[in-house]
PDB file of C-alpha atoms in Angstrom:
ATOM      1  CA  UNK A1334       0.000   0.000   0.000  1.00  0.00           C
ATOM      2  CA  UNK A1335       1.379   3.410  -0.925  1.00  0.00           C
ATOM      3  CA  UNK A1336       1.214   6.715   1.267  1.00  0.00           C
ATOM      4  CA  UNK A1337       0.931  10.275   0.145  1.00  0.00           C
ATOM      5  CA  UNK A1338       2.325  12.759   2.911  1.00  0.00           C
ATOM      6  CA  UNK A1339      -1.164  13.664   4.123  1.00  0.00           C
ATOM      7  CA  UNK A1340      -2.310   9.955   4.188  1.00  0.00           C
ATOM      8  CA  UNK A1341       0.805   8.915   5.752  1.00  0.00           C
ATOM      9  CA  UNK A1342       0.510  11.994   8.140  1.00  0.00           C
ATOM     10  CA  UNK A1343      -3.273  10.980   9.248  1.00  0.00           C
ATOM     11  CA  UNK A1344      -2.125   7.611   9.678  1.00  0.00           C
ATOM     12  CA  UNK A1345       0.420   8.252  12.170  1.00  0.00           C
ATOM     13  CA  UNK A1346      -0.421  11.500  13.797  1.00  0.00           C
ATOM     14  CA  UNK A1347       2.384  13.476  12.211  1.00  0.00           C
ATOM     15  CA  UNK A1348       2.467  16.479  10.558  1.00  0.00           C
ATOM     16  CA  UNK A1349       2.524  16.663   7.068  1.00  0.00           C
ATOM     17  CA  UNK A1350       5.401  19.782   7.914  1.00  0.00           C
ATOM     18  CA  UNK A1351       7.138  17.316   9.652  1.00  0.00           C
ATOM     19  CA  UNK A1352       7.388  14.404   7.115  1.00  0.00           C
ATOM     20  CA  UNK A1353       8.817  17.224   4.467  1.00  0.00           C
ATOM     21  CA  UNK A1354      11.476  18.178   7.503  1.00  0.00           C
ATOM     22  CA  UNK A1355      12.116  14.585   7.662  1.00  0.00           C
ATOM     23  CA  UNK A1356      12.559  14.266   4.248  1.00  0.00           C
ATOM     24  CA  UNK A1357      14.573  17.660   3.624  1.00  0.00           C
ATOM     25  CA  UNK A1358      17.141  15.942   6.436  1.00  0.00           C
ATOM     26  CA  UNK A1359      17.613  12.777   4.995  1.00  0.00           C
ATOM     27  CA  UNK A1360      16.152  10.702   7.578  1.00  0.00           C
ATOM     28  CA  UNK A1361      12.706   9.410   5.870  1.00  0.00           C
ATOM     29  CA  UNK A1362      12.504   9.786   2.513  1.00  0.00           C
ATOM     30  CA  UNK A1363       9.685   9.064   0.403  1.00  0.00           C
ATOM     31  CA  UNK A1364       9.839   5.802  -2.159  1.00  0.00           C
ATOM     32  CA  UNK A1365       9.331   7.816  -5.214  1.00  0.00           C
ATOM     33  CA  UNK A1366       7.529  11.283  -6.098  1.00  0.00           C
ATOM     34  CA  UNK A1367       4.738  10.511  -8.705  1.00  0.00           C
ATOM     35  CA  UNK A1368       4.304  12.447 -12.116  1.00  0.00           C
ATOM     36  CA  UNK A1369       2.112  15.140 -10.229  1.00  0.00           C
ATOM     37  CA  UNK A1370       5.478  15.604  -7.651  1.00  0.00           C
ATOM     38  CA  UNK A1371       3.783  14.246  -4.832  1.00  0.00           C
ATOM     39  CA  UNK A1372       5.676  12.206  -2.533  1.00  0.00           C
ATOM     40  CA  UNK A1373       4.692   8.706  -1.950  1.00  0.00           C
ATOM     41  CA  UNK A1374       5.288   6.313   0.582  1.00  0.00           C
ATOM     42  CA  UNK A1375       5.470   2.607   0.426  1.00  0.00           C
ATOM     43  CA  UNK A1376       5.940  -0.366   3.381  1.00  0.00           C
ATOM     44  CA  UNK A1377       9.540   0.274   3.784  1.00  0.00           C
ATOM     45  CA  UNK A1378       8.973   3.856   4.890  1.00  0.00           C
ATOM     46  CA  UNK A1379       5.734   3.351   7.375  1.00  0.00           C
ATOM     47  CA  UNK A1380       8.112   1.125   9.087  1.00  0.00           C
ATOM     48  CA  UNK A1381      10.999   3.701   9.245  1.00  0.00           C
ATOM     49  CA  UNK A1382       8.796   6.350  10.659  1.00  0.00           C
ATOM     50  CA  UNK A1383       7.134   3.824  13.401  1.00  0.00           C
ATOM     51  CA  UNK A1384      11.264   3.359  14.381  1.00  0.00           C
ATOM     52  CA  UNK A1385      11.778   7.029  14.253  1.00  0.00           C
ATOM     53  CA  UNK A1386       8.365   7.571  16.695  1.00  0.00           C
ATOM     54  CA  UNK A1387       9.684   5.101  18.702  1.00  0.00           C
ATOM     55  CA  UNK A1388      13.083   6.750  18.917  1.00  0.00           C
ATOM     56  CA  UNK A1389      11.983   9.827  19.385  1.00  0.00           C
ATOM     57  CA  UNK A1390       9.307   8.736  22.846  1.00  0.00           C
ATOM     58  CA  UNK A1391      12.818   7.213  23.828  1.00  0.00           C
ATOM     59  CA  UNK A1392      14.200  10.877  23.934  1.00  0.00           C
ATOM     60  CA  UNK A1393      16.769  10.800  21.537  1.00  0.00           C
ATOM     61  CA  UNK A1394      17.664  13.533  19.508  1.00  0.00           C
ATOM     62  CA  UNK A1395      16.945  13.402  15.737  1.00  0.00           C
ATOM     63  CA  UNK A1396      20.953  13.597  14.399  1.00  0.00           C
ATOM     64  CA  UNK A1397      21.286  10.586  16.596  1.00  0.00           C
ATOM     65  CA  UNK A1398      18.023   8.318  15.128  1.00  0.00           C
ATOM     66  CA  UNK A1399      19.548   9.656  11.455  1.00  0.00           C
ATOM     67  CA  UNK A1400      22.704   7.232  12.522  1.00  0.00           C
ATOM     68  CA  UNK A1401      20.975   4.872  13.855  1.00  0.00           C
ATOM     69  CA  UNK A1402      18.773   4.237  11.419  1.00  0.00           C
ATOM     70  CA  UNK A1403      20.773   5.049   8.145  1.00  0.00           C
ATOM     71  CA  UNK A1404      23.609   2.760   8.953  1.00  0.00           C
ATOM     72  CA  UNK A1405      24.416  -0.042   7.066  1.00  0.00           C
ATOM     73  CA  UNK A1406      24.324  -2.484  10.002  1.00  0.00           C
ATOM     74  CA  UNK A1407      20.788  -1.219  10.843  1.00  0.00           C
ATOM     75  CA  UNK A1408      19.171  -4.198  11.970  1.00  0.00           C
ATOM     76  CA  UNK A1409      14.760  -3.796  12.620  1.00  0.00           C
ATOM     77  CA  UNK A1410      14.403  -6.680  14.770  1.00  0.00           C
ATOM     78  CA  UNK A1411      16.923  -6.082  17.206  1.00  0.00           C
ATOM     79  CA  UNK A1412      16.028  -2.626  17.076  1.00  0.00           C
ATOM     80  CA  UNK A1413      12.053  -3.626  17.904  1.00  0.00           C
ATOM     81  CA  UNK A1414      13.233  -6.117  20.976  1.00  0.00           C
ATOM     82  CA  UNK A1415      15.167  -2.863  22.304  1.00  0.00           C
ATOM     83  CA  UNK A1416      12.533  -0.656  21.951  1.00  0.00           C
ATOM     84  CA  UNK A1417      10.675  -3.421  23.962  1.00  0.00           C
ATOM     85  CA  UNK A1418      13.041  -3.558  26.597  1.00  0.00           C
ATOM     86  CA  UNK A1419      13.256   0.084  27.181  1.00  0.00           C
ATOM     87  CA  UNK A1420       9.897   0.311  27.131  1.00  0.00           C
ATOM     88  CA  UNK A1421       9.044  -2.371  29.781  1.00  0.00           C
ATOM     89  CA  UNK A1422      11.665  -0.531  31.898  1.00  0.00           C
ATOM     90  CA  UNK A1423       9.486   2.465  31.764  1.00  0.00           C
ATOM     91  CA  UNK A1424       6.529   0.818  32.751  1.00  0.00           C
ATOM     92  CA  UNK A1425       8.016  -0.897  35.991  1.00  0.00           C
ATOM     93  CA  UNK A1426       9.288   3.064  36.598  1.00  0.00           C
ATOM     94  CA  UNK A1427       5.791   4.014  36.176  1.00  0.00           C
ATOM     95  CA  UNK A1428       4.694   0.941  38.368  1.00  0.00           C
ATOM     96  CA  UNK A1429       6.790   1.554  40.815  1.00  0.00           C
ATOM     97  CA  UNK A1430       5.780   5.678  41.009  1.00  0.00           C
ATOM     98  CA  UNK A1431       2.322   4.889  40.413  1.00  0.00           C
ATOM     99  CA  UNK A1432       2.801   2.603  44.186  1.00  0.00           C
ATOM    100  CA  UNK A1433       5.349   5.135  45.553  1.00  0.00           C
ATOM    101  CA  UNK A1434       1.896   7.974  45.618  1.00  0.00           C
ATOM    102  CA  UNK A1435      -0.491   4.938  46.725  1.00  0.00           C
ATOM    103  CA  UNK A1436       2.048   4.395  49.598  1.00  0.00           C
ATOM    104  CA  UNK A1437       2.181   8.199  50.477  1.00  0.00           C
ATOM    105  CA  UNK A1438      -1.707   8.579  50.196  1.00  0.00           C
ATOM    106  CA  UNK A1439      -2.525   5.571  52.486  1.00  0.00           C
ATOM    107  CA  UNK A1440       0.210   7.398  55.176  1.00  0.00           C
ATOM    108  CA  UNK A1441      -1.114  10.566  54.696  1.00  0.00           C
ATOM    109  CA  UNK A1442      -4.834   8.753  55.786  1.00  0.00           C
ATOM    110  CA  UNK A1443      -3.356   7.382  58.593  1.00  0.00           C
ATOM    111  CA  UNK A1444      -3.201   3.868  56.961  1.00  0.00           C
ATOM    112  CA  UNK A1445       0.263   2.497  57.228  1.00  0.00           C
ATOM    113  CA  UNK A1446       3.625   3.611  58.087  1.00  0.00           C
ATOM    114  CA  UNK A1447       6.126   4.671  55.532  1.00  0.00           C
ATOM    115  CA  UNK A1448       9.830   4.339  55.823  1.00  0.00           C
ATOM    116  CA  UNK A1449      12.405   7.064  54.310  1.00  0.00           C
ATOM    117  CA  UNK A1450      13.872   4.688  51.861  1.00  0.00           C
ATOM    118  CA  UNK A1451      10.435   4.036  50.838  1.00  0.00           C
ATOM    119  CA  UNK A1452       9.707   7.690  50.022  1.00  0.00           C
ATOM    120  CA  UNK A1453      12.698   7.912  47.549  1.00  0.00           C
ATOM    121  CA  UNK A1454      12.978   4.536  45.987  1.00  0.00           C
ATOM    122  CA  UNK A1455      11.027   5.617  42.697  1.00  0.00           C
ATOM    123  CA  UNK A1456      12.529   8.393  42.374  1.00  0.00           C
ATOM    124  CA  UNK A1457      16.217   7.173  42.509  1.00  0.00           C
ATOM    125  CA  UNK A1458      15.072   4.460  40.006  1.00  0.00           C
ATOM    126  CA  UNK A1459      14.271   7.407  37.888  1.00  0.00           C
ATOM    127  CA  UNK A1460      17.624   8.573  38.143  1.00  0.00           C
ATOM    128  CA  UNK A1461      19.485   5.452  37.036  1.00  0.00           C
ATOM    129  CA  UNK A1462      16.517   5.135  34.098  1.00  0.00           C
ATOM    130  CA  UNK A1463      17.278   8.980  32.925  1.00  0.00           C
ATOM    131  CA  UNK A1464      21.314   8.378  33.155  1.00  0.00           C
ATOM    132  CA  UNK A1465      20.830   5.205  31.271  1.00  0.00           C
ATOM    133  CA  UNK A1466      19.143   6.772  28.746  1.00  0.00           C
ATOM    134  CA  UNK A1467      21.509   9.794  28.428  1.00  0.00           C
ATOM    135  CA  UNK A1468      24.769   8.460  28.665  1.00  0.00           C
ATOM    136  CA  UNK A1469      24.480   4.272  29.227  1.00  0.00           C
ATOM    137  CA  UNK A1470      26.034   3.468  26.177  1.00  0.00           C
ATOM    138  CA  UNK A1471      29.089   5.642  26.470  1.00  0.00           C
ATOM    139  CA  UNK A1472      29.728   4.883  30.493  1.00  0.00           C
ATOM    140  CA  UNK A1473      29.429   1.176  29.880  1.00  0.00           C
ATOM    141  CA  UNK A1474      31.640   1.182  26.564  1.00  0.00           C
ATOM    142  CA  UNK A1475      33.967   3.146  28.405  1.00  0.00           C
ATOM    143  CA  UNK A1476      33.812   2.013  31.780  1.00  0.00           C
ATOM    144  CA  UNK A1477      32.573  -1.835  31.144  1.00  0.00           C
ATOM    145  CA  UNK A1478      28.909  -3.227  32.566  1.00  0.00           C
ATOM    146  CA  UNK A1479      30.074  -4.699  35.639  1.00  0.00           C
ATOM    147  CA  UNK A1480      31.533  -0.856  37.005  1.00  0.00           C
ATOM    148  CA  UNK A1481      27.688   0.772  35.752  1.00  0.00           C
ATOM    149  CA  UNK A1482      25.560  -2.080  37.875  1.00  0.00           C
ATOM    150  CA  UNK A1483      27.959  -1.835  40.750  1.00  0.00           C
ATOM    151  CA  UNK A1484      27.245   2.045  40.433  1.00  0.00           C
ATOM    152  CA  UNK A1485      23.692   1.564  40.107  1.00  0.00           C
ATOM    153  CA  UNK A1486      23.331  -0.616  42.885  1.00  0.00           C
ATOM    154  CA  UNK A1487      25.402   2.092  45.058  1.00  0.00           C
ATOM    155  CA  UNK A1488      22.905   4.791  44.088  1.00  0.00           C
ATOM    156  CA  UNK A1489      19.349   2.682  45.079  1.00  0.00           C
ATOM    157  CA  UNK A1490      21.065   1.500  48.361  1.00  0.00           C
ATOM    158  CA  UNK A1491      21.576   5.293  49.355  1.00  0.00           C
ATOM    159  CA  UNK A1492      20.166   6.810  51.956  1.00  0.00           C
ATOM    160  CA  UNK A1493      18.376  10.153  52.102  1.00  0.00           C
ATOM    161  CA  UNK A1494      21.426  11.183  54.731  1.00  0.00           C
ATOM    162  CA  UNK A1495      23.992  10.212  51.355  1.00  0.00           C
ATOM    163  CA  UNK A1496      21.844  11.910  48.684  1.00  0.00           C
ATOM    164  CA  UNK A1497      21.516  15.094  50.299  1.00  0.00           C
ATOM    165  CA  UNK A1498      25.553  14.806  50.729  1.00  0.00           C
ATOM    166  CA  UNK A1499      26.164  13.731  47.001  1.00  0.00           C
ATOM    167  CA  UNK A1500      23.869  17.124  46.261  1.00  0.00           C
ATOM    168  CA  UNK A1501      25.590  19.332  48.905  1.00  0.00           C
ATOM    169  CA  UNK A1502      28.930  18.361  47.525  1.00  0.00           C
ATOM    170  CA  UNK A1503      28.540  18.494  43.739  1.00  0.00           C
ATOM    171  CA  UNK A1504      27.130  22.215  44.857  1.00  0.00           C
ATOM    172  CA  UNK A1505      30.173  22.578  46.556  1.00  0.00           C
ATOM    173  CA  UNK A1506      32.807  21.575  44.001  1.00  0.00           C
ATOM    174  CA  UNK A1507      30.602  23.737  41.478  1.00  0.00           C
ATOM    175  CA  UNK A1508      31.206  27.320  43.980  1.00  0.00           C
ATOM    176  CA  UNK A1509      34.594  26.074  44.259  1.00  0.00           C
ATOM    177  CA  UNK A1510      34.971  25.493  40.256  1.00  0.00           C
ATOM    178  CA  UNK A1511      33.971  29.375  39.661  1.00  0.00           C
ATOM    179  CA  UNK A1512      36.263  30.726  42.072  1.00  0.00           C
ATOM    180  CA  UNK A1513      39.267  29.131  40.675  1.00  0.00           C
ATOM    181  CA  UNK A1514      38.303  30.173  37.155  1.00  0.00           C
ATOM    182  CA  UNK A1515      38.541  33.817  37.952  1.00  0.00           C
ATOM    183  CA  UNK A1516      42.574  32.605  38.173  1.00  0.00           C
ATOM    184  CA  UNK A1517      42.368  30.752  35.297  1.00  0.00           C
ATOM    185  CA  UNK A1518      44.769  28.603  36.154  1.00  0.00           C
ATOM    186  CA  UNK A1519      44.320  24.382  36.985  1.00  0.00           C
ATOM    187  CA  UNK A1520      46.857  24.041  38.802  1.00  0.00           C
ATOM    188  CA  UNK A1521      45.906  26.361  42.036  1.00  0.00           C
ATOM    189  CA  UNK A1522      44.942  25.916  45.374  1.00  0.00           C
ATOM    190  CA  UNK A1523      41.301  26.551  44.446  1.00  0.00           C
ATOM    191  CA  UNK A1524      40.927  24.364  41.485  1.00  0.00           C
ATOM    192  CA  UNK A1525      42.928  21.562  42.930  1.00  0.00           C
ATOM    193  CA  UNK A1526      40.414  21.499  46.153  1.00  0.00           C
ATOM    194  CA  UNK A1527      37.727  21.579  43.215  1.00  0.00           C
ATOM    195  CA  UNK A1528      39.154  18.466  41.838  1.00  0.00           C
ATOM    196  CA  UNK A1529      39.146  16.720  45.340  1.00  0.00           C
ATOM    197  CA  UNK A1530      35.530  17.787  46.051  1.00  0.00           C
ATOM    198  CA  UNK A1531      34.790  16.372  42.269  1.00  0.00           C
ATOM    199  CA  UNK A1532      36.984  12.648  43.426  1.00  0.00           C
ATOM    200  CA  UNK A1533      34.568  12.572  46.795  1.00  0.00           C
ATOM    201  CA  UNK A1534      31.835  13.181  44.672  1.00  0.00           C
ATOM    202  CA  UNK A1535      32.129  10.263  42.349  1.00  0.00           C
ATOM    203  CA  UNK A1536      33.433   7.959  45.331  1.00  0.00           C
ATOM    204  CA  UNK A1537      29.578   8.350  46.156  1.00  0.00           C
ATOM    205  CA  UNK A1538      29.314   6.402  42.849  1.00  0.00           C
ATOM    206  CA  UNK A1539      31.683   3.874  42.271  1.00  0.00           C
ATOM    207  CA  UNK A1540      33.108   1.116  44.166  1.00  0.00           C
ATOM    208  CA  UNK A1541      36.205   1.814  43.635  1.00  0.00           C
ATOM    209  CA  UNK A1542      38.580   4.838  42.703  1.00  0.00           C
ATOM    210  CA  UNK A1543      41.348   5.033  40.373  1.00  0.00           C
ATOM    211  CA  UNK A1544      43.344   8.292  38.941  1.00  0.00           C
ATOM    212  CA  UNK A1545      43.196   6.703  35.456  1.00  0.00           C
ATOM    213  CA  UNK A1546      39.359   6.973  35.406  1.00  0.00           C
ATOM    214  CA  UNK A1547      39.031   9.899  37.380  1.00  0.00           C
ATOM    215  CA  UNK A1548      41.188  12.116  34.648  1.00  0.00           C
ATOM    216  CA  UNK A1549      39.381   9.462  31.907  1.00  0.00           C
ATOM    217  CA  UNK A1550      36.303  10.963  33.760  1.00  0.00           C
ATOM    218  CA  UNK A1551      37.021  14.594  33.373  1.00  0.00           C
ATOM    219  CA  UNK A1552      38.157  14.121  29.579  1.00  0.00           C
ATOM    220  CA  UNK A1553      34.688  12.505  28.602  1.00  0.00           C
ATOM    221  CA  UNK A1554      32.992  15.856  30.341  1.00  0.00           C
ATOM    222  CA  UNK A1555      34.864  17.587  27.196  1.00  0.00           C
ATOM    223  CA  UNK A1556      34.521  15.250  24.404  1.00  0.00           C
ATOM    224  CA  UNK A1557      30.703  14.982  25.280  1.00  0.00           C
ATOM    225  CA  UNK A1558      28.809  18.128  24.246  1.00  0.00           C
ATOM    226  CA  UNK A1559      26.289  16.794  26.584  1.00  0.00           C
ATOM    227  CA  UNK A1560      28.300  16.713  29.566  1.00  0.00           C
ATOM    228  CA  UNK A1561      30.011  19.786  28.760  1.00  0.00           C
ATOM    229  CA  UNK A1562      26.927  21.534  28.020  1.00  0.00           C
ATOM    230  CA  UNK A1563      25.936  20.006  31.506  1.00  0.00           C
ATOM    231  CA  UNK A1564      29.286  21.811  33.143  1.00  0.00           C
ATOM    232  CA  UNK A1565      29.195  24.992  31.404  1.00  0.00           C
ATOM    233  CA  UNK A1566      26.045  25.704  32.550  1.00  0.00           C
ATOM    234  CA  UNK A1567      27.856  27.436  35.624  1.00  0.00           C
ATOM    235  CA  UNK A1568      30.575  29.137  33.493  1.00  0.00           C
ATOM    236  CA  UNK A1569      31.441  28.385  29.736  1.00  0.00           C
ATOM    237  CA  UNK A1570      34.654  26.916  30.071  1.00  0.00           C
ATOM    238  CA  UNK A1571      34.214  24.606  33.515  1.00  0.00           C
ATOM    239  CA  UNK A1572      33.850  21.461  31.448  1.00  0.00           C
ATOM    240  CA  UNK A1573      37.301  22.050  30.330  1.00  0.00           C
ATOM    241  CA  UNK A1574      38.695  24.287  33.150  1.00  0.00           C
ATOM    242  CA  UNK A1575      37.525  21.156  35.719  1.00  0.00           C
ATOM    243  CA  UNK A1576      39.059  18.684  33.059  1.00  0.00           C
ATOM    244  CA  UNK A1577      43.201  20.245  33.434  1.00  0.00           C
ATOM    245  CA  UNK A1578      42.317  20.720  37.021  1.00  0.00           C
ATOM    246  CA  UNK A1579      41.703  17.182  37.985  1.00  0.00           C
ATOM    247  CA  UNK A1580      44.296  16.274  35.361  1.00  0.00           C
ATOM    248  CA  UNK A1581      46.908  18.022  37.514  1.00  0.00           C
ATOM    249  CA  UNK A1582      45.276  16.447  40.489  1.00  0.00           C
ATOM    250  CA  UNK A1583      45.386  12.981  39.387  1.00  0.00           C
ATOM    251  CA  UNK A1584      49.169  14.000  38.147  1.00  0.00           C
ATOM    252  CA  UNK A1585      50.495  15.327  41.281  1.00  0.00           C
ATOM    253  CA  UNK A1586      49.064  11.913  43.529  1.00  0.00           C
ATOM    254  CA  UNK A1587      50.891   9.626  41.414  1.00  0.00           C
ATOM    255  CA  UNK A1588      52.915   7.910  43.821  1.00  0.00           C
TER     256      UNK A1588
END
């Protein structure tokens, strides 16, 4: 069955403005344009836009689906059994929210008793879920699956005591950060007790700390636009600036 853009549009809630973008940037384009120039859609296409929808509810970012789904190694099936996956993993999120407010309502009547740990244990999840879908792909090439779980496991087994530390010193490391950028230089006082702050705060997070992969840290925070962009948001520059900083840090402790 063929597709113009305003059938294909209606069918799945799209845009016809949209399906032109998509076309314009390479990413769907139509089977063939007909003798009156209208573009036409076949099979192969409907299925590339449900991938792209389903991409796109997953968050990421349309340059990203582009090589994902233009690449030669582009497989559907696997693709459809991770879209699964992911999705199932947002539902027992939602699940375990959706429980979280019955919990809190039935305390806030009077009907049971609700522990701390209780209170934040959906919304840590969340946490893990969101950094999965940012970055899980880089931190586990980089840093191996074993390292991530390990991590994960560390941040659901935290108490409210150790979250409200992890926040109080990222906070702190980020004051600290600004200061020492007025110097501009890495290797001072300031920016070197940045860089410590910055190893206690990812001690929160691993189970166990080495220089290699704290400065292997840092330099991801400036090859990623997303962690930079994440950084920077203080001061454009602290990406960087907190990258030579903990580079001279993990320098200077080499024993």
């Amino acid at each position: 069955m063929e597709y113009t853009v305003q059938k294909l549009g209606a069918l799945a809630g799209v845009s016809t403005r949209t399906l032109r973008y998509y076309d314009e940037i390479g990413i769907l384009r139509p089977a063939r344009i007909n003798s009156s120039g209208y573009r036409i859609y076949g099979q192969a296409e409907v299925d590339r836009l449900q991938q792209i929808l389903f991409y796109r509810e997953l968050g990421l970012s349309l340059e990203g689906i582009k090589e994902l789904v233009t690449a030669p190694s582009f497989d559907g099936a696997r693709a459809l059994r991770e879209h699964h996956e992911k999705l199932l993993q947002r539902k027992q999120l939602l699940e375990m929210l959706i429980l979280n407010v019955e919990k809190t309502l039935a305390q806030t009547e009077g009907r049971i008793t609700m522990s701390n740990e209780e209170k934040f244990a959906g919304f840590k999840q969340k946490l893990i879920d969101d950094n999965e879908q940012k970055y899980g792909q880089e931190i586990r090439e980089k840093y191996g699956e074993e390292a991530v779980e390990k991590s994960n496991r560390k941040l659901k087994n935290m108490t409210e005591e150790q979250h409200a530390a992890i926040q109080q010193l990222e906070a702190e490391m980020f004051a600290m950060l600004e200061q020492a950028m007025e110097d501009g230089d890495p290797a001072s006082v300031l920016a070197q007790k940045a860089a410590d702050l910055h190893r206690q705060w990812l001690t929160f997070y691993w189970d166990t700390y080495t220089k290699e992969a704290h400065a292997g840290v840092a330099q991801m925070y400036v090859d990623d636009e997303r962690f930079t962009a994440y950084y920077d948001k203080t001061r454009p520059g602290a990406a960087k600036f907190l990258r030579d900083a903990v580079h001279v840090y993990t320098e200077a402790s080499k024993e």
